[in-house]
mmCIF file of C-alpha atoms and ligand atoms in Angstrom:
data_model
loop_
_atom_site.group_PDB
_atom_site.id
_atom_site.type_symbol
_atom_site.label_atom_id
_atom_site.label_comp_id
_atom_site.label_asym_id
_atom_site.label_seq_id
_atom_site.Cartn_x
_atom_site.Cartn_y
_atom_site.Cartn_z
ATOM 1 C CA MET A 1073 7.890 -80.919 20.027
ATOM 2 C CA GLN A 1074 10.985 -81.613 22.782
ATOM 3 C CA ILE A 1075 14.531 -82.605 21.763
ATOM 4 C CA GLY A 1076 16.386 -83.635 24.581
ATOM 5 C CA PRO A 1077 15.937 -80.952 27.476
ATOM 6 C CA HIS A 1078 14.488 -78.185 24.901
ATOM 7 C CA GLN A 1079 10.901 -77.710 24.356
ATOM 8 C CA LEU A 1080 10.210 -75.955 20.943
ATOM 9 C CA PRO A 1081 7.854 -73.133 20.786
ATOM 10 C CA ASN A 1082 6.345 -74.901 18.046
ATOM 11 C CA ASN A 1083 7.200 -77.808 15.427
ATOM 12 C CA ILE A 1084 7.935 -75.913 12.392
ATOM 13 C CA ILE A 1085 11.622 -76.330 11.631
ATOM 14 C CA LEU A 1086 14.311 -74.093 8.988
ATOM 15 C CA ALA A 1087 16.006 -76.861 7.353
ATOM 16 C CA PRO A 1088 19.874 -76.361 7.227
ATOM 17 C CA MET A 1089 20.629 -74.759 3.699
ATOM 18 C CA ALA A 1090 24.368 -74.189 2.918
ATOM 19 C CA GLY A 1091 24.645 -70.839 1.918
ATOM 20 C CA ILE A 1092 21.842 -70.082 3.032
ATOM 21 C CA THR A 1093 20.720 -70.388 6.634
ATOM 22 C CA ASP A 1094 23.308 -67.980 7.592
ATOM 23 C CA ASN A 1095 22.763 -65.714 10.825
ATOM 24 C CA PRO A 1096 20.751 -63.165 9.205
ATOM 25 C CA PHE A 1097 18.477 -65.584 7.473
ATOM 26 C CA ARG A 1098 18.167 -67.786 10.649
ATOM 27 C CA ARG A 1099 17.522 -64.434 12.620
ATOM 28 C CA LEU A 1100 14.856 -63.389 10.439
ATOM 29 C CA CYS A 1101 13.000 -66.915 9.978
ATOM 30 C CA SER A 1102 13.578 -67.235 14.089
ATOM 31 C CA GLN A 1103 11.559 -63.605 14.385
ATOM 32 C CA PHE A 1104 9.096 -64.918 12.211
ATOM 33 C CA GLY A 1105 8.054 -67.528 14.661
ATOM 34 C CA ALA A 1106 10.509 -70.908 13.343
ATOM 35 C CA GLY A 1107 10.354 -73.196 16.342
ATOM 36 C CA LEU A 1108 13.888 -73.994 15.364
ATOM 37 C CA THR A 1109 16.534 -73.092 12.961
ATOM 38 C CA VAL A 1110 19.523 -74.985 11.844
ATOM 39 C CA SER A 1111 22.915 -73.759 11.155
ATOM 40 C CA GLU A 1112 24.810 -74.374 7.467
ATOM 41 C CA MET A 1113 26.972 -77.558 7.629
ATOM 42 C CA VAL A 1114 30.187 -77.161 9.202
ATOM 43 C CA ILE A 1115 33.022 -79.432 7.842
ATOM 44 C CA SER A 1116 34.225 -81.563 10.683
ATOM 45 C CA ASN A 1117 37.931 -81.686 9.319
ATOM 46 C CA SER A 1118 40.134 -80.048 11.864
ATOM 47 C CA GLY A 1119 41.715 -78.274 9.782
ATOM 48 C CA LEU A 1120 39.217 -76.191 8.825
ATOM 49 C CA GLN A 1121 37.758 -75.670 12.021
ATOM 50 C CA HIS A 1122 39.125 -72.174 12.256
ATOM 51 C CA HIS A 1123 38.687 -70.854 8.874
ATOM 52 C CA PRO A 1124 37.159 -67.689 9.161
ATOM 53 C CA ARG A 1125 34.242 -69.279 6.881
ATOM 54 C CA THR A 1126 33.741 -71.634 9.347
ATOM 55 C CA LEU A 1127 33.614 -69.503 12.382
ATOM 56 C CA GLN A 1128 30.933 -67.225 10.211
ATOM 57 C CA LYS A 1129 28.803 -70.310 9.770
ATOM 58 C CA THR A 1130 28.703 -70.667 13.942
ATOM 59 C CA ASP A 1131 28.271 -66.991 14.784
ATOM 60 C CA TYR A 1132 25.144 -66.942 16.560
ATOM 61 C CA SER A 1133 25.690 -63.236 17.439
ATOM 62 C CA GLY A 1134 21.718 -61.545 17.711
ATOM 63 C CA GLU A 1135 20.101 -64.900 17.698
ATOM 64 C CA SER A 1136 17.353 -65.439 20.514
ATOM 65 C CA GLY A 1137 16.423 -69.045 19.028
ATOM 66 C CA LEU A 1138 17.562 -72.512 20.300
ATOM 67 C CA ARG A 1139 21.167 -72.692 18.535
ATOM 68 C CA SER A 1140 21.583 -75.990 16.438
ATOM 69 C CA VAL A 1141 24.794 -76.419 14.217
ATOM 70 C CA GLN A 1142 25.082 -79.326 11.892
ATOM 71 C CA ILE A 1143 28.400 -80.980 11.385
ATOM 72 C CA LEU A 1144 29.492 -83.141 8.588
ATOM 73 C CA GLY A 1145 32.206 -85.678 8.086
ATOM 74 C CA THR A 1146 33.173 -89.404 7.692
ATOM 75 C CA GLU A 1147 35.803 -89.757 10.834
ATOM 76 C CA PRO A 1148 34.466 -90.613 13.928
ATOM 77 C CA ARG A 1149 36.927 -89.067 15.829
ATOM 78 C CA GLN A 1150 36.826 -85.771 13.950
ATOM 79 C CA MET A 1151 33.121 -85.812 14.034
ATOM 80 C CA ALA A 1152 33.184 -86.130 18.176
ATOM 81 C CA ASP A 1153 35.629 -83.330 18.262
ATOM 82 C CA ALA A 1154 33.957 -80.918 16.061
ATOM 83 C CA ALA A 1155 30.612 -81.562 18.402
ATOM 84 C CA ARG A 1156 33.167 -80.666 21.598
ATOM 85 C CA LEU A 1157 34.194 -77.760 19.810
ATOM 86 C CA ASN A 1158 30.770 -76.656 18.769
ATOM 87 C CA ARG A 1159 29.502 -77.272 21.896
ATOM 88 C CA ASP A 1160 32.239 -74.973 23.294
ATOM 89 C CA ARG A 1161 30.921 -72.216 21.124
ATOM 90 C CA GLY A 1162 27.293 -72.150 21.962
ATOM 91 C CA ALA A 1163 25.810 -74.973 20.471
ATOM 92 C CA GLN A 1164 22.914 -76.235 22.366
ATOM 93 C CA ILE A 1165 22.096 -79.028 19.957
ATOM 94 C CA ILE A 1166 24.409 -80.801 17.416
ATOM 95 C CA ASP A 1167 22.638 -82.191 14.175
ATOM 96 C CA ILE A 1168 24.989 -84.658 11.992
ATOM 97 C CA ASN A 1169 24.585 -84.264 8.470
ATOM 98 C CA MET A 1170 23.607 -87.533 6.412
ATOM 99 C CA GLY A 1171 21.323 -86.434 3.829
ATOM 100 C CA CYS A 1172 23.485 -83.930 1.956
ATOM 101 C CA PRO A 1173 24.055 -85.056 -1.895
ATOM 102 C CA ALA A 1174 26.137 -82.894 -3.458
ATOM 103 C CA LYS A 1175 29.140 -84.382 -4.935
ATOM 104 C CA LYS A 1176 31.969 -82.709 -3.400
ATOM 105 C CA VAL A 1177 30.311 -84.048 -0.245
ATOM 106 C CA CYS A 1178 29.776 -87.951 -1.440
ATOM 107 C CA SER A 1179 33.094 -88.129 -3.144
ATOM 108 C CA VAL A 1180 34.513 -88.288 0.389
ATOM 109 C CA ALA A 1181 31.817 -90.691 1.601
ATOM 110 C CA ALA A 1182 30.078 -88.020 3.966
ATOM 111 C CA GLY A 1183 26.322 -86.747 3.938
ATOM 112 C CA SER A 1184 24.048 -89.192 2.612
ATOM 113 C CA ALA A 1185 26.753 -91.341 1.349
ATOM 114 C CA LEU A 1186 27.157 -92.601 4.799
ATOM 115 C CA LEU A 1187 24.029 -94.121 4.755
ATOM 116 C CA LYS A 1188 25.604 -97.002 2.204
ATOM 117 C CA ASP A 1189 27.808 -97.791 5.379
ATOM 118 C CA GLU A 1190 25.501 -98.573 8.657
ATOM 119 C CA SER A 1191 28.264 -99.728 10.572
ATOM 120 C CA LEU A 1192 30.076 -96.736 9.915
ATOM 121 C CA VAL A 1193 26.890 -94.637 10.960
ATOM 122 C CA GLU A 1194 27.008 -96.340 13.878
ATOM 123 C CA ARG A 1195 30.405 -95.568 14.761
ATOM 124 C CA ILE A 1196 29.810 -92.007 14.090
ATOM 125 C CA LEU A 1197 26.557 -91.151 15.988
ATOM 126 C CA THR A 1198 28.224 -93.235 18.959
ATOM 127 C CA ALA A 1199 31.241 -91.548 18.910
ATOM 128 C CA VAL A 1200 29.447 -87.962 18.712
ATOM 129 C CA VAL A 1201 26.778 -88.770 21.339
ATOM 130 C CA LYS A 1202 29.530 -89.765 23.569
ATOM 131 C CA ALA A 1203 31.612 -86.492 22.923
ATOM 132 C CA VAL A 1204 28.836 -84.258 24.271
ATOM 133 C CA GLU A 1205 25.975 -83.992 26.683
ATOM 134 C CA VAL A 1206 23.611 -81.487 24.839
ATOM 135 C CA PRO A 1207 21.355 -83.538 22.380
ATOM 136 C CA VAL A 1208 22.807 -84.713 19.244
ATOM 137 C CA THR A 1209 20.081 -84.995 16.177
ATOM 138 C CA LEU A 1210 20.302 -86.698 12.827
ATOM 139 C CA LYS A 1211 19.679 -85.710 9.359
ATOM 140 C CA ILE A 1212 18.810 -88.723 6.997
ATOM 141 C CA ARG A 1213 17.692 -89.359 3.414
ATOM 142 C CA THR A 1214 15.324 -92.306 3.053
ATOM 143 C CA GLY A 1215 18.147 -94.366 1.786
ATOM 144 C CA TRP A 1216 21.307 -94.723 -0.412
ATOM 145 C CA ASP A 1217 18.888 -95.037 -3.933
ATOM 146 C CA LEU A 1218 15.583 -96.485 -4.375
ATOM 147 C CA ALA A 1219 16.909 -100.267 -3.920
ATOM 148 C CA ASN A 1220 18.430 -99.469 -1.011
ATOM 149 C CA ARG A 1221 16.058 -97.372 0.898
ATOM 150 C CA ASN A 1222 17.500 -98.569 4.583
ATOM 151 C CA ALA A 1223 16.034 -95.334 6.602
ATOM 152 C CA LEU A 1224 14.323 -97.853 9.014
ATOM 153 C CA LYS A 1225 17.899 -99.477 9.775
ATOM 154 C CA ILE A 1226 19.508 -96.050 10.156
ATOM 155 C CA ALA A 1227 16.768 -94.999 12.177
ATOM 156 C CA GLU A 1228 16.951 -98.107 14.837
ATOM 157 C CA ILE A 1229 20.731 -97.725 14.939
ATOM 158 C CA ALA A 1230 20.373 -93.834 15.856
ATOM 159 C CA GLU A 1231 17.695 -94.609 18.389
ATOM 160 C CA ASN A 1232 20.124 -97.255 19.961
ATOM 161 C CA CYS A 1233 23.002 -94.843 19.820
ATOM 162 C CA GLY A 1234 21.136 -92.258 21.671
ATOM 163 C CA ILE A 1235 20.050 -89.844 19.235
ATOM 164 C CA ARG A 1236 17.527 -87.448 20.379
ATOM 165 C CA ALA A 1237 15.513 -86.884 17.040
ATOM 166 C CA LEU A 1238 15.767 -87.961 13.358
ATOM 167 C CA THR A 1239 14.947 -85.738 10.422
ATOM 168 C CA ILE A 1240 13.998 -87.591 7.002
ATOM 169 C CA HIS A 1241 14.118 -85.996 4.020
ATOM 170 C CA GLY A 1242 11.552 -88.042 1.761
ATOM 171 C CA ARG A 1243 14.064 -88.777 -1.171
ATOM 172 C CA THR A 1244 17.058 -91.135 -1.419
ATOM 173 C CA ARG A 1245 20.323 -89.875 -2.329
ATOM 174 C CA ALA A 1246 20.193 -90.785 -5.639
ATOM 175 C CA CYS A 1247 16.965 -89.024 -6.435
ATOM 176 C CA LYS A 1248 19.080 -85.693 -5.177
ATOM 177 C CA PHE A 1249 16.179 -83.187 -5.760
ATOM 178 C CA ASN A 1250 14.131 -84.842 -8.559
ATOM 179 C CA GLY A 1251 10.216 -85.853 -8.565
ATOM 180 C CA ARG A 1252 8.313 -85.590 -5.830
ATOM 181 C CA ALA A 1253 9.148 -86.427 -1.690
ATOM 182 C CA GLU A 1254 7.515 -89.329 -0.593
ATOM 183 C CA TYR A 1255 6.232 -89.786 3.002
ATOM 184 C CA ASP A 1256 5.795 -93.499 3.037
ATOM 185 C CA THR A 1257 9.197 -94.467 4.368
ATOM 186 C CA ILE A 1258 9.100 -91.350 7.157
ATOM 187 C CA ARG A 1259 5.730 -93.116 7.957
ATOM 188 C CA GLN A 1260 7.532 -96.340 8.482
ATOM 189 C CA VAL A 1261 10.009 -94.788 10.570
ATOM 190 C CA LYS A 1262 7.770 -92.982 12.907
ATOM 191 C CA ARG A 1263 6.074 -96.107 13.557
ATOM 192 C CA TYR A 1264 9.434 -98.049 14.166
ATOM 193 C CA VAL A 1265 10.989 -95.717 16.576
ATOM 194 C CA ASN A 1266 10.322 -93.831 19.861
ATOM 195 C CA ILE A 1267 12.364 -90.504 19.041
ATOM 196 C CA PRO A 1268 11.197 -87.381 17.897
ATOM 197 C CA VAL A 1269 10.545 -88.204 13.732
ATOM 198 C CA ILE A 1270 10.778 -84.624 11.938
ATOM 199 C CA ALA A 1271 9.212 -84.990 8.221
ATOM 200 C CA ASN A 1272 11.058 -82.877 5.298
ATOM 201 C CA GLY A 1273 10.513 -82.642 1.852
ATOM 202 C CA ASP A 1274 8.884 -80.397 -0.586
ATOM 203 C CA ILE A 1275 6.578 -78.820 2.304
ATOM 204 C CA ASP A 1276 5.503 -75.553 0.921
ATOM 205 C CA SER A 1277 1.761 -74.800 2.324
ATOM 206 C CA ALA A 1278 -0.186 -75.493 5.554
ATOM 207 C CA GLU A 1279 -2.525 -77.632 3.473
ATOM 208 C CA LYS A 1280 0.970 -79.880 2.742
ATOM 209 C CA ALA A 1281 2.227 -79.322 6.106
ATOM 210 C CA ARG A 1282 -1.310 -80.448 7.407
ATOM 211 C CA GLN A 1283 -1.319 -83.743 5.183
ATOM 212 C CA VAL A 1284 2.448 -84.684 6.151
ATOM 213 C CA LEU A 1285 2.270 -84.457 9.566
ATOM 214 C CA ALA A 1286 -1.594 -86.135 9.347
ATOM 215 C CA TYR A 1287 -0.126 -89.237 7.289
ATOM 216 C CA THR A 1288 3.466 -89.685 8.451
ATOM 217 C CA GLY A 1289 2.393 -88.794 12.366
ATOM 218 C CA ALA A 1290 5.633 -86.998 12.405
ATOM 219 C CA ASP A 1291 6.674 -85.065 15.545
ATOM 220 C CA ALA A 1292 7.182 -81.993 13.366
ATOM 221 C CA ILE A 1293 8.002 -80.664 9.999
ATOM 222 C CA MET A 1294 11.164 -79.006 8.061
ATOM 223 C CA VAL A 1295 10.908 -76.571 5.751
ATOM 224 C CA GLY A 1296 13.673 -75.487 3.208
ATOM 225 C CA ARG A 1297 13.398 -74.259 0.042
ATOM 226 C CA ALA A 1298 9.641 -72.790 0.464
ATOM 227 C CA ALA A 1299 11.427 -70.042 3.361
ATOM 228 C CA GLN A 1300 13.852 -68.899 0.397
ATOM 229 C CA GLY A 1301 12.310 -65.501 -0.472
ATOM 230 C CA LYS A 1302 9.627 -66.169 2.031
ATOM 231 C CA PRO A 1303 10.978 -66.318 5.685
ATOM 232 C CA TRP A 1304 7.716 -64.876 7.116
ATOM 233 C CA ILE A 1305 6.211 -68.770 5.858
ATOM 234 C CA PHE A 1306 6.825 -69.643 9.479
ATOM 235 C CA GLN A 1307 4.169 -67.554 10.645
ATOM 236 C CA GLU A 1308 1.889 -68.530 8.043
ATOM 237 C CA LEU A 1309 2.184 -72.048 8.629
ATOM 238 C CA SER A 1310 2.007 -71.684 12.298
ATOM 239 C CA GLY A 1311 -1.004 -69.492 12.490
ATOM 240 C CA LYS A 1312 -2.747 -71.895 10.125
ATOM 241 C CA LEU A 1313 -1.895 -75.039 11.922
ATOM 242 C CA SER A 1314 -2.871 -73.982 15.041
ATOM 243 C CA GLY A 1315 -5.955 -72.633 13.918
ATOM 244 C CA ASN A 1316 -5.057 -68.652 14.350
ATOM 245 C CA PRO A 1317 -4.059 -67.525 10.751
ATOM 246 C CA VAL A 1318 -2.176 -64.406 10.658
ATOM 247 C CA SER A 1319 -3.064 -61.615 8.187
ATOM 248 C CA PRO A 1320 -0.484 -61.671 5.373
ATOM 249 C CA LEU A 1321 1.875 -59.624 4.983
ATOM 250 C CA SER A 1322 1.306 -56.339 2.632
ATOM 251 C CA LEU A 1323 3.993 -55.315 0.076
ATOM 252 C CA SER A 1324 5.164 -52.520 2.572
ATOM 253 C CA GLU A 1325 5.912 -54.778 5.439
ATOM 254 C CA ILE A 1326 7.850 -57.086 2.856
ATOM 255 C CA LYS A 1327 9.667 -54.304 1.750
ATOM 256 C CA THR A 1328 10.651 -53.633 5.678
ATOM 257 C CA VAL A 1329 11.440 -56.912 6.124
ATOM 258 C CA VAL A 1330 13.884 -57.187 2.826
ATOM 259 C CA ASN A 1331 15.582 -53.998 3.691
ATOM 260 C CA GLN A 1332 16.384 -55.323 7.275
ATOM 261 C CA HIS A 1333 17.640 -58.590 5.915
ATOM 262 C CA LEU A 1334 19.906 -56.461 3.387
ATOM 263 C CA ASP A 1335 21.085 -54.434 6.348
ATOM 264 C CA ASN A 1336 21.757 -57.387 8.718
ATOM 265 C CA LEU A 1337 24.023 -59.029 5.328
ATOM 266 C CA TYR A 1338 25.888 -55.635 5.243
ATOM 267 C CA SER A 1339 26.758 -55.556 8.627
ATOM 268 C CA PHE A 1340 27.295 -59.479 9.038
ATOM 269 C CA TYR A 1341 29.337 -60.025 5.902
ATOM 270 C CA GLY A 1342 30.649 -56.636 5.241
ATOM 271 C CA ALA A 1343 29.879 -54.448 2.237
ATOM 272 C CA VAL A 1344 31.255 -56.214 -0.463
ATOM 273 C CA SER A 1345 30.541 -59.428 0.469
ATOM 274 C CA GLY A 1346 26.939 -58.506 1.922
ATOM 275 C CA VAL A 1347 26.061 -56.929 -1.553
ATOM 276 C CA ARG A 1348 27.344 -60.230 -3.223
ATOM 277 C CA ILE A 1349 25.314 -62.522 -0.930
ATOM 278 C CA ALA A 1350 22.150 -60.456 -1.206
ATOM 279 C CA ARG A 1351 21.821 -61.205 -4.794
ATOM 280 C CA LYS A 1352 20.434 -64.028 -4.540
ATOM 281 C CA HIS A 1353 17.597 -63.400 -1.595
ATOM 282 C CA ILE A 1354 16.734 -60.465 -3.752
ATOM 283 C CA GLY A 1355 16.312 -62.326 -6.687
ATOM 284 C CA TRP A 1356 13.975 -65.040 -4.389
ATOM 285 C CA TYR A 1357 11.665 -62.255 -2.637
ATOM 286 C CA PHE A 1358 10.951 -60.496 -5.928
ATOM 287 C CA ASP A 1359 10.250 -64.058 -7.675
ATOM 288 C CA GLN A 1360 8.164 -64.626 -4.854
ATOM 289 C CA LEU A 1361 6.412 -60.935 -5.832
ATOM 290 C CA GLY A 1362 5.768 -61.996 -9.065
ATOM 291 C CA GLY A 1363 9.261 -61.603 -10.903
ATOM 292 C CA LEU A 1364 10.738 -58.386 -12.398
ATOM 293 C CA PRO A 1365 11.036 -57.377 -15.914
ATOM 294 C CA SER A 1366 14.854 -58.908 -16.738
ATOM 295 C CA GLU A 1367 15.725 -55.174 -17.741
ATOM 296 C CA GLN A 1368 15.432 -54.694 -14.067
ATOM 297 C CA LYS A 1369 16.816 -57.573 -12.839
ATOM 298 C CA THR A 1370 20.093 -56.924 -14.772
ATOM 299 C CA ILE A 1371 20.189 -53.145 -13.361
ATOM 300 C CA LEU A 1372 19.640 -54.460 -9.748
ATOM 301 C CA ASN A 1373 22.380 -57.389 -10.212
ATOM 302 C CA GLN A 1374 25.258 -54.862 -11.079
ATOM 303 C CA ALA A 1375 24.752 -52.844 -7.665
ATOM 304 C CA GLN A 1376 28.363 -53.045 -6.208
ATOM 305 C CA GLU A 1377 27.663 -51.188 -2.827
ATOM 306 C CA PRO A 1378 25.199 -51.407 0.061
ATOM 307 C CA ALA A 1379 23.442 -48.133 -0.547
ATOM 308 C CA GLN A 1380 23.163 -48.289 -4.038
ATOM 309 C CA GLN A 1381 21.506 -51.975 -3.677
ATOM 310 C CA LEU A 1382 19.149 -50.885 -1.117
ATOM 311 C CA ALA A 1383 18.010 -47.940 -3.616
ATOM 312 C CA LEU A 1384 17.585 -50.063 -6.419
ATOM 313 C CA VAL A 1385 15.750 -52.810 -4.489
ATOM 314 C CA ASN A 1386 13.253 -50.063 -3.404
ATOM 315 C CA ALA A 1387 12.881 -48.725 -6.524
ATOM 316 C CA SER A 1388 12.256 -52.274 -7.781
ATOM 317 C CA PHE A 1389 9.368 -52.682 -5.538
ATOM 318 C CA THR A 1390 7.387 -50.197 -7.974
ATOM 319 C CA PHE A 1391 7.375 -52.739 -10.635
ATOM 320 C CA ILE A 1392 5.190 -55.240 -8.154
ATOM 321 C CA THR A 1393 1.731 -54.930 -8.208
ATOM 322 C CA PRO A 1394 0.206 -54.450 -4.812
ATOM 323 C CA ARG A 1395 -1.355 -57.409 -3.719
ATOM 324 C CA VAL A 1396 -0.781 -59.646 -0.344
ATOM 325 C CA ALA A 1397 1.897 -62.316 -0.123
HETATM 326 C C1 FMN B 329 20.473 -74.732 -1.421
HETATM 327 C C2 FMN B 329 20.552 -76.200 -0.597
HETATM 328 C C3 FMN B 329 21.461 -76.158 0.445
HETATM 329 C C4 FMN B 329 21.483 -77.486 1.261
HETATM 330 N N1 FMN B 329 22.339 -77.514 2.073
HETATM 331 C C5 FMN B 329 22.171 -78.565 3.364
HETATM 332 C C6 FMN B 329 23.284 -78.951 4.357
HETATM 333 O O1 FMN B 329 23.976 -78.253 4.628
HETATM 334 N N2 FMN B 329 22.384 -79.802 4.870
HETATM 335 C C7 FMN B 329 21.544 -80.481 4.929
HETATM 336 O O2 FMN B 329 21.446 -81.603 5.675
HETATM 337 N N3 FMN B 329 20.790 -80.186 3.884
HETATM 338 C C8 FMN B 329 20.814 -79.464 3.095
HETATM 339 N N4 FMN B 329 20.044 -79.054 2.094
HETATM 340 C C9 FMN B 329 18.591 -79.817 2.159
HETATM 341 C C10 FMN B 329 17.422 -78.971 2.733
HETATM 342 O O3 FMN B 329 18.027 -79.045 4.061
HETATM 343 C C11 FMN B 329 16.515 -80.366 2.695
HETATM 344 O O4 FMN B 329 16.571 -81.588 3.316
HETATM 345 C C12 FMN B 329 15.827 -80.279 1.409
HETATM 346 O O5 FMN B 329 16.004 -78.753 0.997
HETATM 347 C C13 FMN B 329 14.273 -80.814 0.927
HETATM 348 O O6 FMN B 329 13.563 -79.667 1.907
HETATM 349 P P1 FMN B 329 12.486 -78.796 0.952
HETATM 350 O O7 FMN B 329 12.017 -79.498 -0.136
HETATM 351 O O8 FMN B 329 11.673 -78.234 2.137
HETATM 352 O O9 FMN B 329 13.568 -77.627 0.671
HETATM 353 C C14 FMN B 329 20.019 -78.338 1.236
HETATM 354 C C15 FMN B 329 19.232 -77.885 0.245
HETATM 355 C C16 FMN B 329 19.432 -76.759 -0.443
HETATM 356 C C17 FMN B 329 18.490 -76.293 -1.705
#
């Protein structure tokens, strides 16, 4: 899989997820063999570019993989400025978000709401591609709603504007996360354009990954929610897809991964925010492992500082039946 001058080590990509794909999580997924990770979305509004939270989202310290940052906005000039700024901050790929259905995003007609306005899409893509020499990629849904599935038209615009890879989540904006992702539109787009196409939506196993790749003909797959609480999914998928399956992680290896993740969260965000942000990841890890008794979950969520949280997490592993993940 090639994006502009960059050859990816494999074709399994971590999806951008606001509040999740931060520096510590991207590092973990890269360590487990994600071919590419994408940052949380960064709003292109110039007033927010120097906000500490924006800077944190684009802090790549300790990251070994390619640095792809996702920008979001509605104004071509602001989007171009945001692309330049992020290029200057070290981004090697700029990804444009036209896939996010969140209300606060759509109320300003950004994210997937933009799919409704093809001429604005064209102006944004042209402005961003012109602004930076690094490759620009685009992430979309299949359309605005089931009656307006215009992914083919958007893909054509993207290719003509110089977009170097296109990710398609197989749902419309109106579908939100309901129902199942469909792959027919992705297959049609892949047959229609000459740029690399990345298939996304509901891919959570090697069997599903294989089916989606075969059916759509896509160049790569992107995995989002299935990586929550399971960053090692990348080595599992790439091992099985390449015919060299790796042994599943043992419970003690998983414990080590969780400890490493939490340590990285504490050092990246500081003790107070680190403990707070860790809670959702801890929940996902234990859900993957079969779940904890509700009293133990309550105790875990009360931890207020790193050493206490780590001790409670490690003690919680005694509730898990040793089995391979
Ligand atoms: C919590 C959460 C946050 C997300 N944030 C973003 C985002 O910032 N940018 C984006 O393009 N997509 C975002 N998405 C969508 C994912 O990138 C992906 O397209 C979607 O989850 C479908 O893939 P999956 O079925 O593998 O999860 C988000 C999804 C989730 C669940």
